[in-house]
Coordinates of C-alpha atoms in Angstrom, one line a residue:
M1 CA -178.3 90.3 -4.7
Q2 CA -176.5 86.4 -3.6
P3 CA -172.6 86.3 -2.3
I4 CA -170.6 84.3 -4.4
G5 CA -168.8 81.0 -2.2
Y6 CA -164.5 81.0 -2.2
R7 CA -162.6 78.7 -3.9
P8 CA -160.6 76.4 -0.5
T9 CA -157.0 76.3 -0.1
E10 CA -154.6 74.5 1.8
E11 CA -151.3 75.8 2.7
I12 CA -148.3 74.9 1.6
P13 CA -144.1 75.2 2.2
L14 CA -143.9 78.3 -1.0
F15 CA -141.4 80.0 1.0
E16 CA -139.1 76.5 1.6
A17 CA -139.6 75.3 -2.1
I18 CA -138.7 78.8 -3.7
E19 CA -135.3 78.7 -0.8
S20 CA -134.2 75.3 -1.4
Y21 CA -134.9 76.0 -5.8
A22 CA -133.0 80.0 -5.7
V23 CA -130.1 79.0 -3.7
R24 CA -129.7 75.6 -5.8
N25 CA -129.2 77.4 -8.7
F26 CA -128.5 80.9 -7.4
G27 CA -126.6 80.6 -4.6
P28 CA -127.0 81.8 -0.7
R29 CA -126.7 85.1 -1.4
E30 CA -128.3 85.3 -4.1
F31 CA -131.8 84.4 -2.1
E32 CA -131.0 86.7 1.1
A33 CA -131.6 89.5 -1.5
I34 CA -134.8 88.1 -2.7
K35 CA -136.1 87.0 0.8
P36 CA -138.7 89.7 2.3
Q37 CA -139.9 89.6 -1.1
I38 CA -140.5 85.4 -0.8
K39 CA -141.6 85.6 3.1
K40 CA -144.8 88.8 1.7
L41 CA -145.7 85.9 -0.6
H42 CA -145.9 82.9 2.0
D43 CA -147.8 85.1 5.0
Q44 CA -149.7 86.6 2.2
R45 CA -150.4 82.8 0.4
N46 CA -151.6 82.2 4.3
E47 CA -153.8 84.6 4.6
I48 CA -155.8 83.3 1.8
V49 CA -156.3 80.3 3.6
G50 CA -158.3 81.6 5.4
M51 CA -160.8 83.8 4.0
K52 CA -164.1 82.5 5.2
S53 CA -166.1 86.2 5.7
V54 CA -168.6 87.1 2.7
D55 CA -169.9 89.8 5.0
D56 CA -167.4 91.5 7.0
V57 CA -166.8 94.7 4.7
L58 CA -163.6 95.6 6.2
L59 CA -162.0 92.4 6.0
L60 CA -163.6 91.6 2.4
E61 CA -161.5 94.5 1.8
K62 CA -158.4 93.5 3.0
Y63 CA -159.2 90.6 1.0
E64 CA -159.2 92.2 -2.7
K65 CA -156.0 94.3 -1.2
I66 CA -154.2 91.0 -0.6
L67 CA -155.0 89.2 -3.3
I68 CA -154.0 91.2 -5.8
S69 CA -150.8 92.3 -4.1
Y70 CA -149.9 88.5 -4.3
Y71 CA -151.1 88.0 -7.1
I72 CA -149.3 90.6 -8.9
G73 CA -146.5 89.2 -7.2
M74 CA -146.8 85.1 -8.2
S75 CA -147.0 86.6 -12.2
F76 CA -143.6 88.1 -12.1
I77 CA -142.5 84.9 -9.8
Q78 CA -143.6 82.5 -12.6
K79 CA -141.0 84.7 -15.6
K80 CA -138.2 84.1 -12.8
F81 CA -138.5 80.2 -11.5
A82 CA -139.9 77.3 -13.7
F83 CA -141.9 75.0 -11.4
G84 CA -141.9 71.8 -12.2
T85 CA -141.3 67.8 -10.5
K86 CA -137.7 68.4 -12.3
D87 CA -134.7 69.0 -10.2
D88 CA -134.1 72.0 -12.0
T89 CA -137.5 73.3 -10.6
V90 CA -139.6 75.1 -7.7
K91 CA -140.7 71.2 -6.6
L92 CA -144.0 72.5 -5.2
C93 CA -148.0 71.3 -5.3
F94 CA -150.5 73.7 -5.9
P95 CA -154.2 72.0 -4.4
W96 CA -157.5 73.4 -4.9
K97 CA -160.6 73.0 -4.8
D98 CA -163.9 73.7 -6.6
S99 CA -166.5 77.0 -4.5
M100 CA -169.6 74.5 -5.3
T101 CA -169.0 70.5 -5.5
G102 CA -165.9 70.8 -3.3
E103 CA -163.6 69.0 -6.2
K104 CA -160.0 68.7 -6.0
K105 CA -157.5 69.3 -8.1
S106 CA -153.9 70.5 -8.4
S107 CA -150.7 71.2 -10.6
K108 CA -147.7 70.8 -9.8
T109 CA -146.3 71.9 -13.4
D110 CA -147.3 75.6 -14.1
L111 CA -148.6 78.2 -11.8
S112 CA -152.6 78.4 -14.5
L113 CA -154.5 76.4 -11.1
E114 CA -153.1 78.9 -8.9
L115 CA -153.4 82.5 -10.8
N116 CA -156.9 81.5 -12.4
S117 CA -158.4 80.5 -8.7
I118 CA -156.7 83.5 -6.9
L119 CA -158.5 85.6 -10.3
Y120 CA -161.5 83.6 -8.8
N121 CA -161.9 84.7 -5.6
L122 CA -160.7 88.3 -6.0
A123 CA -163.9 88.3 -8.2
A124 CA -166.1 86.7 -5.9
V125 CA -164.9 89.2 -2.9
M126 CA -165.8 91.7 -5.8
N127 CA -168.7 91.1 -6.1
N128 CA -169.4 89.7 -1.5
I129 CA -168.2 93.7 -1.2
G130 CA -171.0 95.4 -3.1
T131 CA -173.5 92.5 -2.2
H132 CA -173.2 93.6 1.5
T133 CA -172.6 96.7 1.6
P134 CA -175.6 99.4 2.2
L135 CA -177.3 100.7 -0.7
E136 CA -176.8 104.6 0.8
G137 CA -175.6 107.7 -1.1
D138 CA -173.0 107.9 -3.0
A139 CA -171.9 104.0 -2.4
V140 CA -174.7 103.4 -5.1
K141 CA -171.5 104.5 -7.7
T142 CA -168.7 103.1 -5.4
I143 CA -170.2 99.6 -5.4
S144 CA -172.2 100.0 -8.8
Q145 CA -168.5 100.1 -10.1
K146 CA -167.0 97.2 -7.9
F147 CA -170.1 94.6 -9.5
Q148 CA -168.5 95.9 -12.5
E149 CA -165.4 94.9 -12.5
A150 CA -166.6 91.8 -10.8
A151 CA -167.9 91.1 -14.5
W152 CA -164.8 91.7 -16.1
L153 CA -162.9 89.6 -13.2
F154 CA -165.1 86.8 -14.5
D155 CA -165.5 87.0 -18.5
Y156 CA -161.7 87.9 -18.4
I157 CA -160.8 84.1 -16.0
K158 CA -162.8 83.0 -19.6
T159 CA -159.3 83.9 -21.0
T160 CA -157.1 83.1 -18.6
S161 CA -158.2 79.5 -17.8
E162 CA -158.0 78.1 -21.4
S163 CA -154.1 77.3 -20.8
L164 CA -155.3 74.9 -17.6
L165 CA -154.7 71.1 -18.3
A166 CA -158.4 69.0 -18.8
S167 CA -156.9 67.6 -14.7
C168 CA -156.9 71.3 -12.8
R169 CA -160.5 72.7 -14.8
S170 CA -163.9 72.0 -12.1
H171 CA -166.8 73.2 -12.2
D172 CA -165.8 77.4 -11.4
F173 CA -163.7 77.7 -14.5
T174 CA -166.6 76.2 -17.2
I175 CA -167.9 78.8 -19.5
E176 CA -171.5 78.4 -18.6
N177 CA -169.9 79.0 -14.8
L178 CA -167.8 82.1 -16.0
Q179 CA -170.7 83.5 -18.6
Y180 CA -173.2 83.5 -15.3
N181 CA -171.6 84.5 -12.8
S182 CA -170.6 87.6 -15.1
T183 CA -173.8 88.6 -16.9
I184 CA -175.2 88.3 -12.5
Q185 CA -172.9 90.8 -12.2
L186 CA -174.0 93.5 -14.4
A187 CA -178.1 92.8 -12.9
Q188 CA -176.2 93.4 -9.7
S189 CA -174.9 97.1 -10.9
Q190 CA -178.2 97.8 -13.0
Y191 CA -180.0 97.2 -9.5
C192 CA -177.4 99.5 -8.4
F193 CA -179.1 102.5 -11.0
F194 CA -182.4 100.8 -10.8
K195 CA -182.2 101.4 -6.9
K196 CA -180.7 105.3 -7.0
A197 CA -183.2 105.8 -10.1
E198 CA -186.0 104.6 -7.6
A199 CA -185.3 106.3 -4.6
A200 CA -184.6 109.6 -7.3
S201 CA -188.7 109.3 -8.3
M202 CA -187.3 109.0 -12.1
S203 CA -190.5 109.2 -14.0
P204 CA -192.1 105.6 -14.6
A205 CA -191.3 105.6 -18.2
I206 CA -186.7 105.9 -17.5
L207 CA -188.0 103.5 -14.7
A208 CA -189.7 100.8 -17.3
K209 CA -186.6 100.2 -19.5
I210 CA -184.0 100.3 -16.8
T211 CA -186.2 97.1 -15.1
Y212 CA -187.0 95.4 -18.3
Q213 CA -182.7 95.7 -18.5
L214 CA -182.4 93.6 -15.3
K215 CA -184.9 91.0 -16.5
S216 CA -183.5 90.3 -19.3
F217 CA -179.8 90.4 -17.2
F218 CA -181.4 87.5 -15.3
E219 CA -183.0 85.6 -18.1
E220 CA -179.4 85.2 -20.3
A221 CA -177.5 84.2 -17.0
N222 CA -180.4 81.7 -16.2
K223 CA -180.0 80.2 -19.9
Y224 CA -175.9 78.9 -18.5
L225 CA -177.6 77.0 -15.4
S226 CA -177.7 73.9 -17.5
I227 CA -175.4 72.3 -15.6
K228 CA -176.9 70.7 -13.3
R229 CA -174.7 70.7 -10.3
A230 CA -174.8 74.5 -11.0
A231 CA -178.6 74.8 -10.2
S232 CA -178.6 72.9 -7.7
K233 CA -176.4 74.2 -5.1
D234 CA -178.9 75.9 -2.2
V235 CA -179.4 79.6 -2.0
A236 CA -181.8 80.1 1.5
K237 CA -183.5 76.4 0.1
G238 CA -184.4 77.3 -3.2
G239 CA -181.2 76.7 -5.7
I240 CA -179.4 79.1 -7.9
M241 CA -181.8 78.0 -10.5
T242 CA -184.5 79.0 -8.8
N243 CA -183.4 82.0 -7.0
T244 CA -182.7 83.4 -10.8
Q245 CA -185.9 82.2 -12.1
F246 CA -187.6 84.4 -8.9
Y247 CA -185.7 87.3 -9.8
C248 CA -186.6 86.9 -14.4
C249 CA -190.1 87.1 -12.7
Y250 CA -189.7 89.8 -10.3
Y251 CA -188.6 92.6 -12.4
N252 CA -190.2 91.4 -15.4
A253 CA -193.6 92.4 -13.5
I254 CA -191.5 95.5 -11.7
A255 CA -191.0 96.6 -15.4
H256 CA -194.8 96.2 -16.3
Y257 CA -195.6 98.3 -13.8
Y258 CA -193.7 101.1 -14.1
K259 CA -195.5 100.5 -17.8
G260 CA -198.8 100.5 -17.0
L261 CA -198.3 104.2 -14.7
E262 CA -196.0 105.4 -17.5
I263 CA -199.2 105.2 -20.3
K264 CA -201.9 105.8 -17.1
E265 CA -199.8 109.2 -17.2
R266 CA -200.2 109.2 -20.9
A267 CA -204.4 108.2 -21.4
E268 CA -204.9 111.0 -18.3
D269 CA -203.0 113.4 -20.7
E270 CA -204.4 111.8 -24.2
G271 CA -208.0 111.1 -23.0
S272 CA -207.3 107.3 -23.4
G273 CA -205.3 104.5 -23.2
M274 CA -206.5 103.8 -19.2
G275 CA -207.4 100.1 -21.0
L276 CA -203.7 99.3 -21.7
A277 CA -202.6 100.9 -18.5
E278 CA -205.0 98.8 -16.3
G279 CA -204.1 95.3 -18.7
H280 CA -199.9 96.3 -17.9
L281 CA -200.1 96.5 -14.0
K282 CA -202.9 93.4 -14.3
Y283 CA -199.8 91.6 -15.4
A284 CA -197.7 92.8 -13.1
L285 CA -199.8 91.8 -9.8
S286 CA -200.2 88.2 -11.5
Q287 CA -196.6 88.0 -12.2
L288 CA -195.0 88.7 -8.8
N289 CA -198.1 86.4 -7.3
E290 CA -196.7 83.6 -9.0
C291 CA -193.0 84.3 -7.7
P292 CA -192.2 82.4 -4.9
T293 CA -188.9 82.5 -3.3
F294 CA -187.6 80.8 -0.7
D295 CA -184.8 83.3 0.3
S296 CA -185.6 84.9 3.5
R297 CA -184.3 88.9 2.3
T298 CA -186.4 89.6 -0.2
K299 CA -189.9 87.8 1.2
D300 CA -190.6 91.5 2.9
S301 CA -189.8 93.3 0.4
L302 CA -192.2 90.5 -1.9
K303 CA -195.0 91.5 0.0
E304 CA -194.1 94.9 -0.1
R305 CA -194.5 95.5 -3.7
I306 CA -196.9 93.5 -4.5
K307 CA -198.7 95.3 -1.8
L308 CA -198.6 98.6 -3.6
V309 CA -198.9 97.2 -7.0
Q310 CA -202.5 95.4 -5.9
E311 CA -203.5 99.7 -4.9
A312 CA -202.1 101.0 -8.1
Y313 CA -203.4 98.6 -10.0
E314 CA -207.1 98.9 -7.8
K315 CA -206.6 102.2 -9.0
V316 CA -206.1 102.4 -12.2
Q317 CA -208.9 99.8 -12.4
E318 CA -211.6 102.0 -10.5
I319 CA -210.4 105.1 -13.1
N320 CA -210.9 103.7 -16.1
K321 CA -214.2 102.3 -15.2
R322 CA -215.4 105.8 -13.6
V323 CA -214.2 107.5 -16.8
Y324 CA -212.8 105.4 -20.2
Y325 CA -214.9 102.9 -20.4
E326 CA -212.2 100.3 -21.5
G327 CA -211.5 96.9 -21.7
C328 CA -209.1 96.1 -19.9
K329 CA -206.3 94.6 -22.5
A330 CA -205.2 91.1 -22.2
E331 CA -201.5 90.1 -22.0
K332 CA -201.1 90.0 -25.9
D333 CA -202.6 92.8 -26.7
L334 CA -199.8 94.9 -24.2
E335 CA -197.9 97.4 -25.3
K336 CA -193.7 96.6 -25.8
I337 CA -191.1 97.9 -22.9
D338 CA -187.7 98.8 -24.6
S339 CA -184.7 98.1 -22.2
K340 CA -181.9 100.4 -21.3
N341 CA -178.8 99.8 -20.4
F342 CA -176.7 101.8 -17.6
T343 CA -173.5 99.4 -16.8
L344 CA -170.8 97.7 -18.6
H345 CA -167.6 95.8 -18.2
R346 CA -165.2 97.5 -16.5
S347 CA -161.5 96.6 -16.6
I348 CA -159.4 96.1 -13.6
Q349 CA -156.3 94.5 -15.9
V350 CA -153.9 97.4 -15.2
K351 CA -154.1 96.6 -11.5
L352 CA -153.8 93.3 -11.9
E353 CA -150.4 94.1 -14.6
D354 CA -148.3 96.8 -11.8
D355 CA -145.1 96.7 -11.0
F356 CA -143.8 94.4 -8.4
P357 CA -142.0 96.1 -5.3
G358 CA -138.7 94.9 -4.9
A359 CA -138.7 93.3 -8.6
E360 CA -134.9 95.1 -8.7
N361 CA -133.6 92.4 -6.2
F362 CA -134.5 89.4 -9.1
E363 CA -132.3 91.0 -12.1
V364 CA -129.9 88.4 -11.3
F365 CA -132.2 85.5 -11.4
L366 CA -132.6 84.9 -15.7
P367 CA -136.2 84.1 -16.6
T368 CA -135.7 80.2 -17.4
E369 CA -136.5 81.1 -21.3
V370 CA -133.4 83.7 -21.6
R371 CA -131.3 81.1 -19.7
K372 CA -132.0 78.3 -22.1
L373 CA -131.7 80.8 -25.0
E374 CA -128.3 81.7 -23.5
G375 CA -126.8 78.3 -23.3
E376 CA -128.1 77.7 -26.7
F377 CA -125.9 81.2 -28.1
Q378 CA -123.0 79.9 -26.6
Q379 CA -123.4 76.7 -27.7
K380 CA -123.4 77.8 -31.6
A381 CA -120.5 80.7 -31.0
N382 CA -118.3 77.9 -29.9
K383 CA -119.1 75.4 -32.2
I384 CA -118.0 78.6 -35.5
I385 CA -115.0 79.5 -32.7
N386 CA -113.6 75.5 -32.5
Q387 CA -114.7 75.1 -36.5
S388 CA -112.2 78.8 -37.4
L389 CA -109.7 77.7 -35.1
E390 CA -109.5 73.9 -36.3
S391 CA -109.3 75.5 -40.1
L392 CA -106.2 78.2 -39.0
N393 CA -104.7 75.5 -37.2
K394 CA -104.6 73.3 -39.8
L395 CA -103.1 75.9 -42.6
S396 CA -100.6 76.9 -39.7
A397 CA -99.6 72.7 -39.5
D398 CA -99.9 72.7 -43.5
E399 CA -97.4 76.0 -44.1
N400 CA -95.2 75.0 -41.5
Q401 CA -94.5 71.7 -43.7
I402 CA -93.7 73.6 -46.7
L403 CA -91.0 75.2 -45.3
T404 CA -89.9 72.4 -43.7
S405 CA -89.7 70.6 -46.4
H406 CA -87.6 72.9 -47.7
G407 CA -85.5 73.2 -44.8
L408 CA -86.4 76.5 -44.0
P409 CA -86.0 78.6 -42.5
Q410 CA -82.9 76.6 -40.1
A411 CA -81.4 76.5 -43.9
I412 CA -80.3 79.7 -44.0
Y413 CA -79.8 80.1 -40.7
S414 CA -76.5 76.9 -41.0
C415 CA -75.3 79.1 -43.5
S416 CA -70.8 78.7 -43.2
S417 CA -70.8 82.8 -45.4
V418 CA -73.1 86.1 -47.2
E419 CA -71.4 83.8 -50.6
E420 CA -71.9 80.4 -49.1
F421 CA -74.4 77.7 -49.6
P422 CA -73.8 74.2 -48.5
D423 CA -74.9 71.7 -51.5
D424 CA -78.1 70.6 -49.4
L425 CA -79.5 74.1 -50.2
W426 CA -78.8 74.5 -53.6
K427 CA -80.4 70.9 -54.0
R428 CA -83.6 71.8 -52.8
V429 CA -83.3 75.4 -54.6
S430 CA -83.2 73.4 -57.6
E431 CA -86.1 71.7 -56.4
F432 CA -88.4 74.5 -56.3
Q433 CA -87.5 76.6 -59.6
Q434 CA -88.7 72.9 -61.0
K435 CA -92.2 73.3 -59.1
G436 CA -92.3 76.7 -60.5
N437 CA -90.2 79.5 -58.7
I438 CA -92.1 82.4 -56.8
Q439 CA -95.0 81.3 -58.4
F440 CA -94.9 78.2 -56.8
L441 CA -95.0 79.7 -53.5
E442 CA -97.1 82.6 -54.4
S443 CA -100.1 80.3 -55.2
L444 CA -99.3 78.2 -52.1
M445 CA -99.5 82.7 -50.6
S446 CA -102.3 82.8 -51.6
G447 CA -104.0 80.4 -50.7
V448 CA -102.7 80.9 -47.0
A449 CA -104.0 84.7 -47.1
Q450 CA -107.9 83.3 -48.5
S451 CA -108.2 80.6 -45.8
R452 CA -106.7 83.4 -43.8
K453 CA -109.4 85.9 -44.7
N454 CA -112.5 83.3 -43.9
C455 CA -111.5 83.0 -41.1
L456 CA -111.8 86.1 -40.3
N457 CA -115.6 86.5 -41.6
I458 CA -116.2 83.6 -39.5
I459 CA -115.3 86.2 -36.7
N460 CA -117.0 89.1 -37.8
K461 CA -119.9 87.5 -38.3
C462 CA -120.0 86.6 -34.4
E463 CA -119.4 89.9 -33.5
Q464 CA -121.9 91.1 -35.2
L465 CA -124.6 89.1 -34.4
V466 CA -123.6 90.1 -30.5
L467 CA -124.1 93.1 -31.5
Q468 CA -126.8 92.8 -32.8
E469 CA -128.1 91.3 -29.3
E470 CA -127.5 93.6 -27.6
N471 CA -129.1 96.0 -30.2
D472 CA -132.6 94.8 -29.4
D473 CA -132.0 94.5 -25.6
N474 CA -131.4 98.1 -26.0
T475 CA -134.5 98.3 -28.0
M476 CA -136.6 96.3 -25.1
R477 CA -135.4 98.5 -22.4
A478 CA -135.7 101.9 -23.9
T479 CA -139.6 100.5 -24.8
Y480 CA -141.0 98.5 -21.7
G481 CA -138.7 100.0 -19.3
S482 CA -138.3 97.9 -15.7
K483 CA -140.7 95.8 -17.1
W484 CA -137.8 94.2 -19.1
Q485 CA -136.4 92.1 -16.8
R486 CA -133.2 90.8 -18.4
L487 CA -129.5 91.7 -17.9
P488 CA -127.3 94.3 -20.0
S489 CA -125.6 91.7 -22.5
S490 CA -122.5 93.9 -21.1
S491 CA -122.8 91.7 -17.5
L492 CA -123.3 88.0 -19.6
N493 CA -120.5 86.2 -19.6

């Protein structure tokens, strides 16, 4: 098992930058409501900056909790605030270095680099917890699951890191490196099953299948080490590639060792096949003797394993010589070994999507996208209303002009008595009759009525748009519950 280094970062004024943005765009009272949550995120990031240990399990477990909590918080924050270089954004730079090459990258436009770096370090922490926790008792199962979760995370980052700008990418986020780390996690999880099965003295047939799958995992991981910088990173002076090749060779040898023991038991029952058993054990011994290792942690176990295989080989060789008289099978004639996979990717997506404590205090902080849509809707609604008012004003002016041209309604009030009308009024009545009498007036009124109807239709459409938006909002709120952060329509002006 091998530890994984963390992506280093630097302290940044997270609290100050968000405070400045929130106060400038929403007000000091609104910021006071979210101040504790922002302060906690700021403190958590400073603790992430100080992450150094790769072997203190208690400290690693603390790292794991901090990283998950910070990831949940910043994932929520990016939905509420815009990050960038403009005045209406949170102005903040997120600097990170590659865990292997030390290459420095930074982002000012979004949180993709920040969040993906946090996920990478979380996966590394999970790996290191498994690597440095003693494989004893029930802990074996827990460690195996931890490796499976790390495998899922590295695989998950292949998708989440697709949004990274080219200027933010480094070796850590290459597909080859992520696939390598994911496969190594599965190999280490499989090793936990092997360790438990061997301690329980399970049958050689099962142990041969488990170890051959282990060999296959390391063989697959080795294929992803084509990048020179990854292969050159030292692991106890041997380099990652040399270390991975060692495990390919080592577990291939152990698989043949247990295959030899399996065939030996079968030969004793059936009366033949001891030469095939001898061939597997001879091949296993030759493979172990060709497995160079620069890792002090594996040197002693390698010596012990060579001694164990040597004894088994000599014993089978002697039995074959005295009883079975079969020739030792060559490598090309050895029996095929099947694989048995006991591991998988174990998702932690539910943990990463947990609710952010204090999210209710952020209701006033509308997401940038919502604020933009709200502004666009307000502009369109104002445009429709203004156009309607303009049409109504024009129709009213036309109506007043017609009435004025006939001396109405003032002419009625200028009558000297109920039976007498001024000559000027009689003249206007005559002109009115010549233009069509009551039919002309009805035609004018009909046009006014039609214009009024058109205006009412426009206003009704506006009301329907508003009601539809409110219904959509209620539907989303009923579906997603507290995860739907947008303010109710009734509270928007």
